[in-house]
mmCIF file of C-alpha atoms and ligand atoms in Angstrom:
data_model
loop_
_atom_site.group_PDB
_atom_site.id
_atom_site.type_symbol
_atom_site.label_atom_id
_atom_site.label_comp_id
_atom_site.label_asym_id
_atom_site.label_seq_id
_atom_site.Cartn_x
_atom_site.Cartn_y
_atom_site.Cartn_z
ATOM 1 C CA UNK A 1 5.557 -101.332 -135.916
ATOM 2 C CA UNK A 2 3.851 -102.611 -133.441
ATOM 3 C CA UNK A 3 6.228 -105.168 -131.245
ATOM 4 C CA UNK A 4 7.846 -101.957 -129.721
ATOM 5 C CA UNK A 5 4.444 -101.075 -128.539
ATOM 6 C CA UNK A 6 4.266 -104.737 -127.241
ATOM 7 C CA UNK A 7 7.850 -105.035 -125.775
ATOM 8 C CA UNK A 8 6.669 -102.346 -123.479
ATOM 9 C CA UNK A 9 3.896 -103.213 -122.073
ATOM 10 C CA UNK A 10 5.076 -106.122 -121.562
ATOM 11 C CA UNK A 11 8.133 -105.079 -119.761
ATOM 12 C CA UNK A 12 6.024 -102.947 -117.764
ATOM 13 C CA UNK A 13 3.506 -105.868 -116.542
ATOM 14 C CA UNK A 14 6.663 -107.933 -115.917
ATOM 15 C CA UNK A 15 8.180 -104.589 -114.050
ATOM 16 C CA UNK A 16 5.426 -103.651 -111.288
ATOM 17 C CA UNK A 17 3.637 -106.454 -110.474
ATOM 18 C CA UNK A 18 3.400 -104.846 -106.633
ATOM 19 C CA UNK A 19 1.743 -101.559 -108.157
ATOM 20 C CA UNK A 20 -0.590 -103.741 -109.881
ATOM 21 C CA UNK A 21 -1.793 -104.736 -106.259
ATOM 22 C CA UNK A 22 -1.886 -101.779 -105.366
ATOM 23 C CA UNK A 23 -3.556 -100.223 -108.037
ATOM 24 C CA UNK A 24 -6.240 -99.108 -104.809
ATOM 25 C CA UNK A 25 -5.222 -96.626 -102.422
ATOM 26 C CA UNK A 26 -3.411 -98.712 -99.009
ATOM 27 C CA UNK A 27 -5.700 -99.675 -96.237
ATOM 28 C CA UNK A 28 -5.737 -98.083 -93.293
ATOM 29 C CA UNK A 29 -8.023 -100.169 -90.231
ATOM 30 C CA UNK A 30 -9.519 -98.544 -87.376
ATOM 31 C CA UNK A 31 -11.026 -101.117 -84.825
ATOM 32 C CA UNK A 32 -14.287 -100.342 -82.830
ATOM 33 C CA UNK A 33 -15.186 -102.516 -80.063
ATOM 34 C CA UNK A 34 -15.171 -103.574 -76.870
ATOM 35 C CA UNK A 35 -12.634 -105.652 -74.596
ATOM 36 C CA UNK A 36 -12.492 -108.682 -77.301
ATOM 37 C CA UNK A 37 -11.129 -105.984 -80.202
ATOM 38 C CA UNK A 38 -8.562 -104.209 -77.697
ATOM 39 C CA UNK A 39 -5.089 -104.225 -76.657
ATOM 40 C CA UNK A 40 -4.363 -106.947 -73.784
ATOM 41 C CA UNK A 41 -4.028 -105.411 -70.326
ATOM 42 C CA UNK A 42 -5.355 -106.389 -66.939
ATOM 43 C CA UNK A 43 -9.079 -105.868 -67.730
ATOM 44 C CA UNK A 44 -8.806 -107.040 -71.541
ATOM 45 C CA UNK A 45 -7.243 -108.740 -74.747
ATOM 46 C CA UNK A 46 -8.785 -109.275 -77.718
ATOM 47 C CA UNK A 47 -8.182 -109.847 -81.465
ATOM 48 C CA UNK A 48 -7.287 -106.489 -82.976
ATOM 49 C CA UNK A 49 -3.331 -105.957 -82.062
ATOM 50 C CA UNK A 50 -2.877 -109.910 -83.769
ATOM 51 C CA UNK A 51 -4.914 -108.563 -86.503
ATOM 52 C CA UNK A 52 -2.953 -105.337 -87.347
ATOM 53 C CA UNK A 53 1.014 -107.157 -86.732
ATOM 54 C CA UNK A 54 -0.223 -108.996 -89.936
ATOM 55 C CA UNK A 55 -0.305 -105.744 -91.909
ATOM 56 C CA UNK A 56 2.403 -105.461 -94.711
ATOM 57 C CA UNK A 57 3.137 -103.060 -97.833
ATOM 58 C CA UNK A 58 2.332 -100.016 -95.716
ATOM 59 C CA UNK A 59 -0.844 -100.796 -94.416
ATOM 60 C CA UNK A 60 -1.568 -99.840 -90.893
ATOM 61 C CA UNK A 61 -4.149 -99.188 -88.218
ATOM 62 C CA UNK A 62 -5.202 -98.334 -85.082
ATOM 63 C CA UNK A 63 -6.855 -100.336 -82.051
ATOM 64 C CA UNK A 64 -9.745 -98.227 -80.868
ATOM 65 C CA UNK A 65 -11.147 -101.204 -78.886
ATOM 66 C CA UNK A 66 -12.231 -100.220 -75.300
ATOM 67 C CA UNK A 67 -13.007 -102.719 -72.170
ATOM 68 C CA UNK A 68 -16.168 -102.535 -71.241
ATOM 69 C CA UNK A 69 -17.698 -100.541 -73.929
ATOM 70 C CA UNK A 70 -20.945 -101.174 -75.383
ATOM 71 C CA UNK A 71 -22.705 -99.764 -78.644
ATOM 72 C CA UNK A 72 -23.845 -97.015 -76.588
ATOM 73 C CA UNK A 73 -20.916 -96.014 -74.253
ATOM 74 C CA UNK A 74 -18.411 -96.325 -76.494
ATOM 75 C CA UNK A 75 -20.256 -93.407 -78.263
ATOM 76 C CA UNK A 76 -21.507 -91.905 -75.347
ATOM 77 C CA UNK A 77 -17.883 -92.144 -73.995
ATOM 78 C CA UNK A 78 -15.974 -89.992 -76.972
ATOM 79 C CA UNK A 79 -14.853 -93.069 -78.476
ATOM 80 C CA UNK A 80 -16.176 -93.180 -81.395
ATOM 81 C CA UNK A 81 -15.842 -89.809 -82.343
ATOM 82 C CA UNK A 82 -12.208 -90.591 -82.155
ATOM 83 C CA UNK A 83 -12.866 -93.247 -84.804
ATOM 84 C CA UNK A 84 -14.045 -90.837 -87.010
ATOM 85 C CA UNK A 85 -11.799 -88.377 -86.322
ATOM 86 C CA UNK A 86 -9.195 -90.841 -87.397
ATOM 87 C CA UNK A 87 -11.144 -91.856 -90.761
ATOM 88 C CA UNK A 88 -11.488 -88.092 -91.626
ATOM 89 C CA UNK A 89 -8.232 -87.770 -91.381
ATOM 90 C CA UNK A 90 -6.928 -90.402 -93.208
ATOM 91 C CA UNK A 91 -8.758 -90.385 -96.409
ATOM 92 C CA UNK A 92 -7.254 -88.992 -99.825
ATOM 93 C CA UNK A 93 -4.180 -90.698 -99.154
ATOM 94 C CA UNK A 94 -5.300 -94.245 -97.475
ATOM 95 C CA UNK A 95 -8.192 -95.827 -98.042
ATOM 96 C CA UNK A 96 -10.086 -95.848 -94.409
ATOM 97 C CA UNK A 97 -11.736 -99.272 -93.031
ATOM 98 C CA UNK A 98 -13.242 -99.554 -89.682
ATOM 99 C CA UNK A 99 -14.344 -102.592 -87.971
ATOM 100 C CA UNK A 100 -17.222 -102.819 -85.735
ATOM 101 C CA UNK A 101 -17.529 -105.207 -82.978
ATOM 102 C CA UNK A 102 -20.020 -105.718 -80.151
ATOM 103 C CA UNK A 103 -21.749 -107.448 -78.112
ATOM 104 C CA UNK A 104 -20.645 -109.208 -74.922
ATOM 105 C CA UNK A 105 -21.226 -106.044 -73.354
ATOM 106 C CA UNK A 106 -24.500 -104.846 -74.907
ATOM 107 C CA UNK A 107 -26.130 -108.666 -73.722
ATOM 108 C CA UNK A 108 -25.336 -107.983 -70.033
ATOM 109 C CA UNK A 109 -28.551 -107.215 -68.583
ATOM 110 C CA UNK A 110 -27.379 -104.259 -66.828
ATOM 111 C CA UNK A 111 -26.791 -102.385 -69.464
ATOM 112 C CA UNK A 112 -30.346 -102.629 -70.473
ATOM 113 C CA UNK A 113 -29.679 -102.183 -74.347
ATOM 114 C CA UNK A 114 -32.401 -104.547 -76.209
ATOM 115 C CA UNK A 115 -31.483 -106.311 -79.751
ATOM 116 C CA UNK A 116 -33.741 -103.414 -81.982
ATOM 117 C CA UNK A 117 -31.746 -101.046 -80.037
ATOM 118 C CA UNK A 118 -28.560 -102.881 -80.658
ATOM 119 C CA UNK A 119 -29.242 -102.999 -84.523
ATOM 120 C CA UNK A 120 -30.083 -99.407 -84.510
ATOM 121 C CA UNK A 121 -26.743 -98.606 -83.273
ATOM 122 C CA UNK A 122 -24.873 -100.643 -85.099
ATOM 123 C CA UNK A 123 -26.580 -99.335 -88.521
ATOM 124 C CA UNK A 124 -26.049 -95.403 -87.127
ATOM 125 C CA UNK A 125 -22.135 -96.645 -86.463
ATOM 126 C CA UNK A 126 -21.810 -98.209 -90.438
ATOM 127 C CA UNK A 127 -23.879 -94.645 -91.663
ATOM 128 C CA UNK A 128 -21.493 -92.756 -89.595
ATOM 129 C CA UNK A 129 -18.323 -94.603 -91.027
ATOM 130 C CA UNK A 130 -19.215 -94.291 -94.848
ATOM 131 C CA UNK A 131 -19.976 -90.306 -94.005
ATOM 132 C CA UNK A 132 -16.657 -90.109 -92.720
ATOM 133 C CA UNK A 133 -15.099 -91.037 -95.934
ATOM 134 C CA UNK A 134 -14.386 -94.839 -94.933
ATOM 135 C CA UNK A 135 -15.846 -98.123 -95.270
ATOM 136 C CA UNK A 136 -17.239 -99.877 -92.555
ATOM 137 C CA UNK A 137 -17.074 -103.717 -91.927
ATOM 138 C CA UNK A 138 -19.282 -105.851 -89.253
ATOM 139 C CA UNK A 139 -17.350 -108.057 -87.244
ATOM 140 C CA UNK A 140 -19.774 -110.453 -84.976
ATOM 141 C CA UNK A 141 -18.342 -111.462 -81.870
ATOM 142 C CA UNK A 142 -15.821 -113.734 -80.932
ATOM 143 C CA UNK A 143 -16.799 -116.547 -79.000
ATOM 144 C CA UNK A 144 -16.263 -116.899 -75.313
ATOM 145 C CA UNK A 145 -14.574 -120.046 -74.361
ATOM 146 C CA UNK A 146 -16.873 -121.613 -72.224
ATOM 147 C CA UNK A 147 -17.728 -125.231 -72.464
ATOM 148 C CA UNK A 148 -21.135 -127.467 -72.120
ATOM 149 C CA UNK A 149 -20.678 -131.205 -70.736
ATOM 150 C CA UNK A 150 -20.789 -132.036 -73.930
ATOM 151 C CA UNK A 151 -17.514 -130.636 -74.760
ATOM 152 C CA UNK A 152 -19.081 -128.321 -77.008
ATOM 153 C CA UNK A 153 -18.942 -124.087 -77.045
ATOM 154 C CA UNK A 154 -21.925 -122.532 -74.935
ATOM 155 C CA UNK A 155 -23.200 -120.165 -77.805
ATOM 156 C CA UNK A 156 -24.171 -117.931 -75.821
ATOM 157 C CA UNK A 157 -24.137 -114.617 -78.113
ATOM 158 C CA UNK A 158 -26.615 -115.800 -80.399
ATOM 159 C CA UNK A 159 -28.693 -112.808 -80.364
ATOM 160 C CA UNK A 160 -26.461 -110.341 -80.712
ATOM 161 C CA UNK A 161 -24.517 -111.897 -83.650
ATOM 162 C CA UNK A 162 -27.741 -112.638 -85.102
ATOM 163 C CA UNK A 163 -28.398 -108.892 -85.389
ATOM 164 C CA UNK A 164 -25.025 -108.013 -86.505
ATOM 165 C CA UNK A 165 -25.632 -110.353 -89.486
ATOM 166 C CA UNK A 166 -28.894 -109.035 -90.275
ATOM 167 C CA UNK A 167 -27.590 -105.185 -89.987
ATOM 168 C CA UNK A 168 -25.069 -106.171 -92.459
ATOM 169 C CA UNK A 169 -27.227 -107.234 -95.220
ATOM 170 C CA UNK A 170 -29.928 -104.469 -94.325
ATOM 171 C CA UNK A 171 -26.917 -102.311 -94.991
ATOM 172 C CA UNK A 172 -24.883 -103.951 -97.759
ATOM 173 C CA UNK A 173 -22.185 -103.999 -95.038
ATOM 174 C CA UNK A 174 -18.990 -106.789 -95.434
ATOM 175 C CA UNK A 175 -19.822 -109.447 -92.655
ATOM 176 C CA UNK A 176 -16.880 -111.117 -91.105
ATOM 177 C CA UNK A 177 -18.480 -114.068 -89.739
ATOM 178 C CA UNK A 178 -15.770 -114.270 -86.488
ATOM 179 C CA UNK A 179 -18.507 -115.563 -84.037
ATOM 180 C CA UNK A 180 -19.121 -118.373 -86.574
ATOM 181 C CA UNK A 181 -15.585 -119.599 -87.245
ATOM 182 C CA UNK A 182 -14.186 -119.014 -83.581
ATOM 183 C CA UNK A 183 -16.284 -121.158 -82.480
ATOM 184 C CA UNK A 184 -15.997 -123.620 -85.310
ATOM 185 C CA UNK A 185 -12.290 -123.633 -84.133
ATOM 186 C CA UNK A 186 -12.688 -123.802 -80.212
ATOM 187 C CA UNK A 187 -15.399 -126.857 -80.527
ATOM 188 C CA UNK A 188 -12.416 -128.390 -82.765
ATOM 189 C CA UNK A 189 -9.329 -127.951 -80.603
ATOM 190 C CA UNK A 190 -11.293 -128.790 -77.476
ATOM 191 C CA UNK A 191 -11.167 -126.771 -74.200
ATOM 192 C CA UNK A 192 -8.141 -128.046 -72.551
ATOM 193 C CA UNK A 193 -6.429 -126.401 -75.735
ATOM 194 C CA UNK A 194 -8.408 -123.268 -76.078
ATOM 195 C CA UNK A 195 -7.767 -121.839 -72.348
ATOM 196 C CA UNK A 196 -4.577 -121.997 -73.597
ATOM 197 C CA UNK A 197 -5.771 -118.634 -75.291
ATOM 198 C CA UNK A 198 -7.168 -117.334 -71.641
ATOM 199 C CA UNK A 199 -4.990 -114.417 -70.762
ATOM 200 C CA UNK A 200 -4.688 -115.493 -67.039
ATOM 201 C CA UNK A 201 -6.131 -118.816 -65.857
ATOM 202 C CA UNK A 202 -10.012 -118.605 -65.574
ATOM 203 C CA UNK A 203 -10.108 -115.904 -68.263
ATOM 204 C CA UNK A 204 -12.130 -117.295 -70.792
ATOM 205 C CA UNK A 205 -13.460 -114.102 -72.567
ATOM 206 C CA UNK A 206 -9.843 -112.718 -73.105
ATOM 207 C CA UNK A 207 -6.827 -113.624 -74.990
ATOM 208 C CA UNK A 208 -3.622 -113.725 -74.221
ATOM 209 C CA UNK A 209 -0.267 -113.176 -77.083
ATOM 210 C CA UNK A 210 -1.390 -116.331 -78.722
ATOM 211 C CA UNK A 211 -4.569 -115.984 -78.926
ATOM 212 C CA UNK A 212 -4.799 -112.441 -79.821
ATOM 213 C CA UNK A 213 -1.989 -113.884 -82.861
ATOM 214 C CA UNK A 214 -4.345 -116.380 -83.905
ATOM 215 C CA UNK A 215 -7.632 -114.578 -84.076
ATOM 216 C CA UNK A 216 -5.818 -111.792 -85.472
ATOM 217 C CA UNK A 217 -4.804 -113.995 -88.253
ATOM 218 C CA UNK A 218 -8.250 -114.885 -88.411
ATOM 219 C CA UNK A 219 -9.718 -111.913 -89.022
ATOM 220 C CA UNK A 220 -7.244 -111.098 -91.891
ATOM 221 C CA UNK A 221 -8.194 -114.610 -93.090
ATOM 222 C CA UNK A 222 -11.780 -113.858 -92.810
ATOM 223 C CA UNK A 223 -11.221 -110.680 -94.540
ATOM 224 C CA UNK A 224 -9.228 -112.032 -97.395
ATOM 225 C CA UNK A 225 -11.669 -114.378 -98.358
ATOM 226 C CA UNK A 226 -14.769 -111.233 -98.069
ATOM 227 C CA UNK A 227 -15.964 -108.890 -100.953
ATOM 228 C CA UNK A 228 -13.114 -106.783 -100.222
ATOM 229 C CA UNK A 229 -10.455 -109.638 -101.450
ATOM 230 C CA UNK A 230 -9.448 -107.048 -104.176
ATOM 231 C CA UNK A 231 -9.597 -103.876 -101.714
ATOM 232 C CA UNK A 232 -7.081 -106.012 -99.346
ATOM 233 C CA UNK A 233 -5.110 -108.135 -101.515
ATOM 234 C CA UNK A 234 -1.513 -107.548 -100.804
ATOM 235 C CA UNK A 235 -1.828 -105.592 -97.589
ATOM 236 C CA UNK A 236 -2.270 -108.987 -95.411
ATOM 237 C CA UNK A 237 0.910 -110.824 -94.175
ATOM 238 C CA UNK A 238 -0.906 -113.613 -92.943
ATOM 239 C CA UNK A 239 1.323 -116.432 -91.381
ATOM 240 C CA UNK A 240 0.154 -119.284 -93.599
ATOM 241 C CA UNK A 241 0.909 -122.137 -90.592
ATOM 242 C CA UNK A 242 -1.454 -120.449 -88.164
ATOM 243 C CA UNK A 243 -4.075 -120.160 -91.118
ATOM 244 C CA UNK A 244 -3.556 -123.619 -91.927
ATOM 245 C CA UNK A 245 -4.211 -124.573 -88.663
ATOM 246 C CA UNK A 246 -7.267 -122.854 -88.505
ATOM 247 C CA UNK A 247 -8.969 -124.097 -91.886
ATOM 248 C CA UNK A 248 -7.961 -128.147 -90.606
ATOM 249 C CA UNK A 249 -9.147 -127.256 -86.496
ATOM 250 C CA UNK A 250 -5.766 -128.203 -85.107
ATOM 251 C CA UNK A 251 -4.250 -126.554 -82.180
ATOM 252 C CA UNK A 252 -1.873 -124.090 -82.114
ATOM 253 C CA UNK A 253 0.196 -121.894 -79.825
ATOM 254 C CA UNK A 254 2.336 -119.571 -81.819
HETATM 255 C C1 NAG B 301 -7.164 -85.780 -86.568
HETATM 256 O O1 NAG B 301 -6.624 -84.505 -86.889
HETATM 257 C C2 NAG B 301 -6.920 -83.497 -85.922
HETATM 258 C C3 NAG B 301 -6.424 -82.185 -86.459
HETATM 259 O O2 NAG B 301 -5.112 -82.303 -86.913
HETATM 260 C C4 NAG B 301 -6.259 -83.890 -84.606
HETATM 261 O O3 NAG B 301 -6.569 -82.953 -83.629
HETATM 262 C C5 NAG B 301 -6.792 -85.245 -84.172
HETATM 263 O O4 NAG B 301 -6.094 -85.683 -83.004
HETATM 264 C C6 NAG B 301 -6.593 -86.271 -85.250
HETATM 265 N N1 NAG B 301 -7.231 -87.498 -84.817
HETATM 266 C C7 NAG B 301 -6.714 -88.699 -85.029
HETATM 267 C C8 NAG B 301 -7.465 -89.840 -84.450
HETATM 268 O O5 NAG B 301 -5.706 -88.885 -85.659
HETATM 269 C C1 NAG B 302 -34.311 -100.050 -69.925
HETATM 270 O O1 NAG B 302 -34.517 -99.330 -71.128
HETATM 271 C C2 NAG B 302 -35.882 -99.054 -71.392
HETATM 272 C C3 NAG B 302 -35.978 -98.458 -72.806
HETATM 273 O O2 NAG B 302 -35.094 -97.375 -72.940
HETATM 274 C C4 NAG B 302 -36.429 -98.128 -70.322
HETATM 275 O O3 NAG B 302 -37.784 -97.854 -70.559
HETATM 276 C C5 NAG B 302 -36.246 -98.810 -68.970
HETATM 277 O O4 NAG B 302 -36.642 -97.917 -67.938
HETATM 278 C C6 NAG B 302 -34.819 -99.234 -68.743
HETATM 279 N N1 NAG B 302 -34.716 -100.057 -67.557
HETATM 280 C C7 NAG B 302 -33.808 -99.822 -66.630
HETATM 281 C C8 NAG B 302 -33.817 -100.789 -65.462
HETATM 282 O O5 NAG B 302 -32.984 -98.945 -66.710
HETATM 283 C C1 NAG B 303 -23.784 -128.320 -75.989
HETATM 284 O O1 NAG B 303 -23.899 -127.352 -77.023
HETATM 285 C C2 NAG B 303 -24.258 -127.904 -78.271
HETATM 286 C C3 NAG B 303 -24.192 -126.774 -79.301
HETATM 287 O O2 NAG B 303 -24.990 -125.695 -78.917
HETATM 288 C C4 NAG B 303 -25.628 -128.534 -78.176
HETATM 289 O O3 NAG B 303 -25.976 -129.114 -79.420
HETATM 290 C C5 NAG B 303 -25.609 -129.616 -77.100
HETATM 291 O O4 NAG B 303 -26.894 -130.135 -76.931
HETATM 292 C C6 NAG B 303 -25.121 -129.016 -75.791
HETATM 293 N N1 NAG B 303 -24.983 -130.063 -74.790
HETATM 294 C C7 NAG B 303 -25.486 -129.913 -73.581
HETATM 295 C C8 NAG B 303 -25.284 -131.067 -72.647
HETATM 296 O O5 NAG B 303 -26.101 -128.928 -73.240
HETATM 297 C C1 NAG B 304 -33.521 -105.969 -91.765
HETATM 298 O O1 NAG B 304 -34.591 -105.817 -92.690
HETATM 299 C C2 NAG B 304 -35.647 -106.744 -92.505
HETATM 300 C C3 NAG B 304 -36.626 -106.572 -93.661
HETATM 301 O O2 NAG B 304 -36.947 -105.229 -93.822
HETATM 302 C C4 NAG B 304 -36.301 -106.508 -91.142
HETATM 303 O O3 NAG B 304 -37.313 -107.446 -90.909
HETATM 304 C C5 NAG B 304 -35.222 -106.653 -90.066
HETATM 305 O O4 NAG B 304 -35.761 -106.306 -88.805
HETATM 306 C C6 NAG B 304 -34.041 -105.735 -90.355
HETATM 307 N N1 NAG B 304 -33.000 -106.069 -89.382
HETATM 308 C C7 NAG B 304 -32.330 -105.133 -88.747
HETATM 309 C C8 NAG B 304 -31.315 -105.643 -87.774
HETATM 310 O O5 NAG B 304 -32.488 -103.946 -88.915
HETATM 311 C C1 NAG B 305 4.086 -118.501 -88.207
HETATM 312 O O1 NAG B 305 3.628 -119.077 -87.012
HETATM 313 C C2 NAG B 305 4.387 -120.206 -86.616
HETATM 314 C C3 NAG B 305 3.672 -120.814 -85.431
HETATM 315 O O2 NAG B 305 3.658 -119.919 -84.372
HETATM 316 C C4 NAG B 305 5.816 -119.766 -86.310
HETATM 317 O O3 NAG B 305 6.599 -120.890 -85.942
HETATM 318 C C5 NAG B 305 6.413 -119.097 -87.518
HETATM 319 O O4 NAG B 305 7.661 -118.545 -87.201
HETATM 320 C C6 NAG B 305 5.510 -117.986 -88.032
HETATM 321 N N1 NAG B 305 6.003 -117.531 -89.299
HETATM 322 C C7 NAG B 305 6.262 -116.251 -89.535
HETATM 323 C C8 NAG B 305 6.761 -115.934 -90.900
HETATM 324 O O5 NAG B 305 6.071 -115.394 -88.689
#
């Protein structure tokens, strides 16, 4: 009486194991930031296009990063209002994430933004997100690649990934700890390796294809391995060489 009952739900567990991964709604990414997050063209190159190539099962996104941009004119500047445009409009069927990253703008003294003020936009930007309908996630910066004579990454956005850190927990925000395991990577490959990243010669704040591939990667990696594992699971085509590579510090140039 009851091995009919049995037989199919087993055959059903053995019939959609991909619907059992995505059991959640599929992931939609919107990226806020600044030159490091953006598409690569003469003024930038960041992270975010490698980041959303890895996206599989129907998952998808859009770059929103913007050279130049700071936590106050990319706000002041319509930006982000186009970021939540795009959440509002994408929830009920996708689930809505958007990723938040700034810094090497804010720390230029010119644009006179201090670290309270920093963290006070940062927390509007994550109260903003989860009124939209979506779920925001902190992304701290990724490291320049710039050298001391001891071979070793000047860390020289400290303060401002400091702040992003501190926002997140304040906030019970996901933390993707980029700053942290960029430069983990760059002090291990060395810095005749790592301006093989630049995106021209003398470049060393933006990436070119293969860097943009392999910090995209490492965001995904980063993210797979946050509180949102579950959330994510599935929706990351990761390209397990590259993420290798990164976990043992070995050069690569995909
Ligand atoms: C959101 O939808 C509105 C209304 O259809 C449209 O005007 C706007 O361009 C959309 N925004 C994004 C980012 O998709
Ligand atoms: C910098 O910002 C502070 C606080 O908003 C303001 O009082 C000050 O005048 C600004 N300095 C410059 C040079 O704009
Ligand atoms: C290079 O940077 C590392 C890490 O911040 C630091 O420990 C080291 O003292 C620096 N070396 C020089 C020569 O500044
Ligand atoms: C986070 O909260 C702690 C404790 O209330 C406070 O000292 C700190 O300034 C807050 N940090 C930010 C970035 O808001
Ligand atoms: C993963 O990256 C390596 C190194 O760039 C490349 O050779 C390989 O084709 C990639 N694999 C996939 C499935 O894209």
């Amino acid at each position: 009486m009851y091995a009919p009952i049995a037989t199919f739900l087993f055959g059903l567990a053995l019939a959609s194991p991909l619907n059992a991964k995505r059991a959640g709604k599929t992931p939609v990414f919107f990226l806020a930031g600044d030159s490091t997050t953006a598409t690569i063209t003469s003024g930038g190159g960041g992270w975010g296009d490698g980041f959303l190539s890895t996206l599989i099962n129907g998952a998808t996104g859009i770059n929103f990063g913007h050279n130049g941009r700071t936590t106050v004119s990319f706000v002041q500047g319509g930006d982000w209002a186009n970021v939540l445009s795009a959440v509002k409009n994408h929830t009920g069927v996708y689930d809505p994430y958007v990723t938040i990253q700034f810094g090497h703008n804010d720390q230029k003294a010119a644009a006179n933004i201090s670290i309270a003020q920093f963290s006070t936009n940062l927390a509007n930007m994550v109260s903003d997100v989860h009124t939209a309908g979506g779920t925001p996630i902190l992304i701290t910066s990724l490291s320049r690649r710039n050298y001391n004579s001891s071979g070793l990454i000047i860390e020289n956005l400290a303060p401002q990934v400091a702040a992003t850190v501190s926002v997140g927990s304040n906030t019970s925000t996901t933390v993707l700890h980029l700053n942290e395991e960029s430069t983990k990577y760059l002090n291990a490959i060395g810095e005749e390796d790592a301006y093989e990243y630049n995106r021209v010669e003398g470049d060393y704040t933006h990436l070119n294809v293969a860097g943009q591939t392999v910090f995209g990667n490492m965001v995904g990696w980063l993210l797979e391995k946050s509180d949102l594992r579950a959330k994510v699971e599935g929706f990351l085509g990761l390209n397990g060489t590259i993420v290798k590579d990164i976990e043992g510090g070995v050069f690569i140039l995909p």
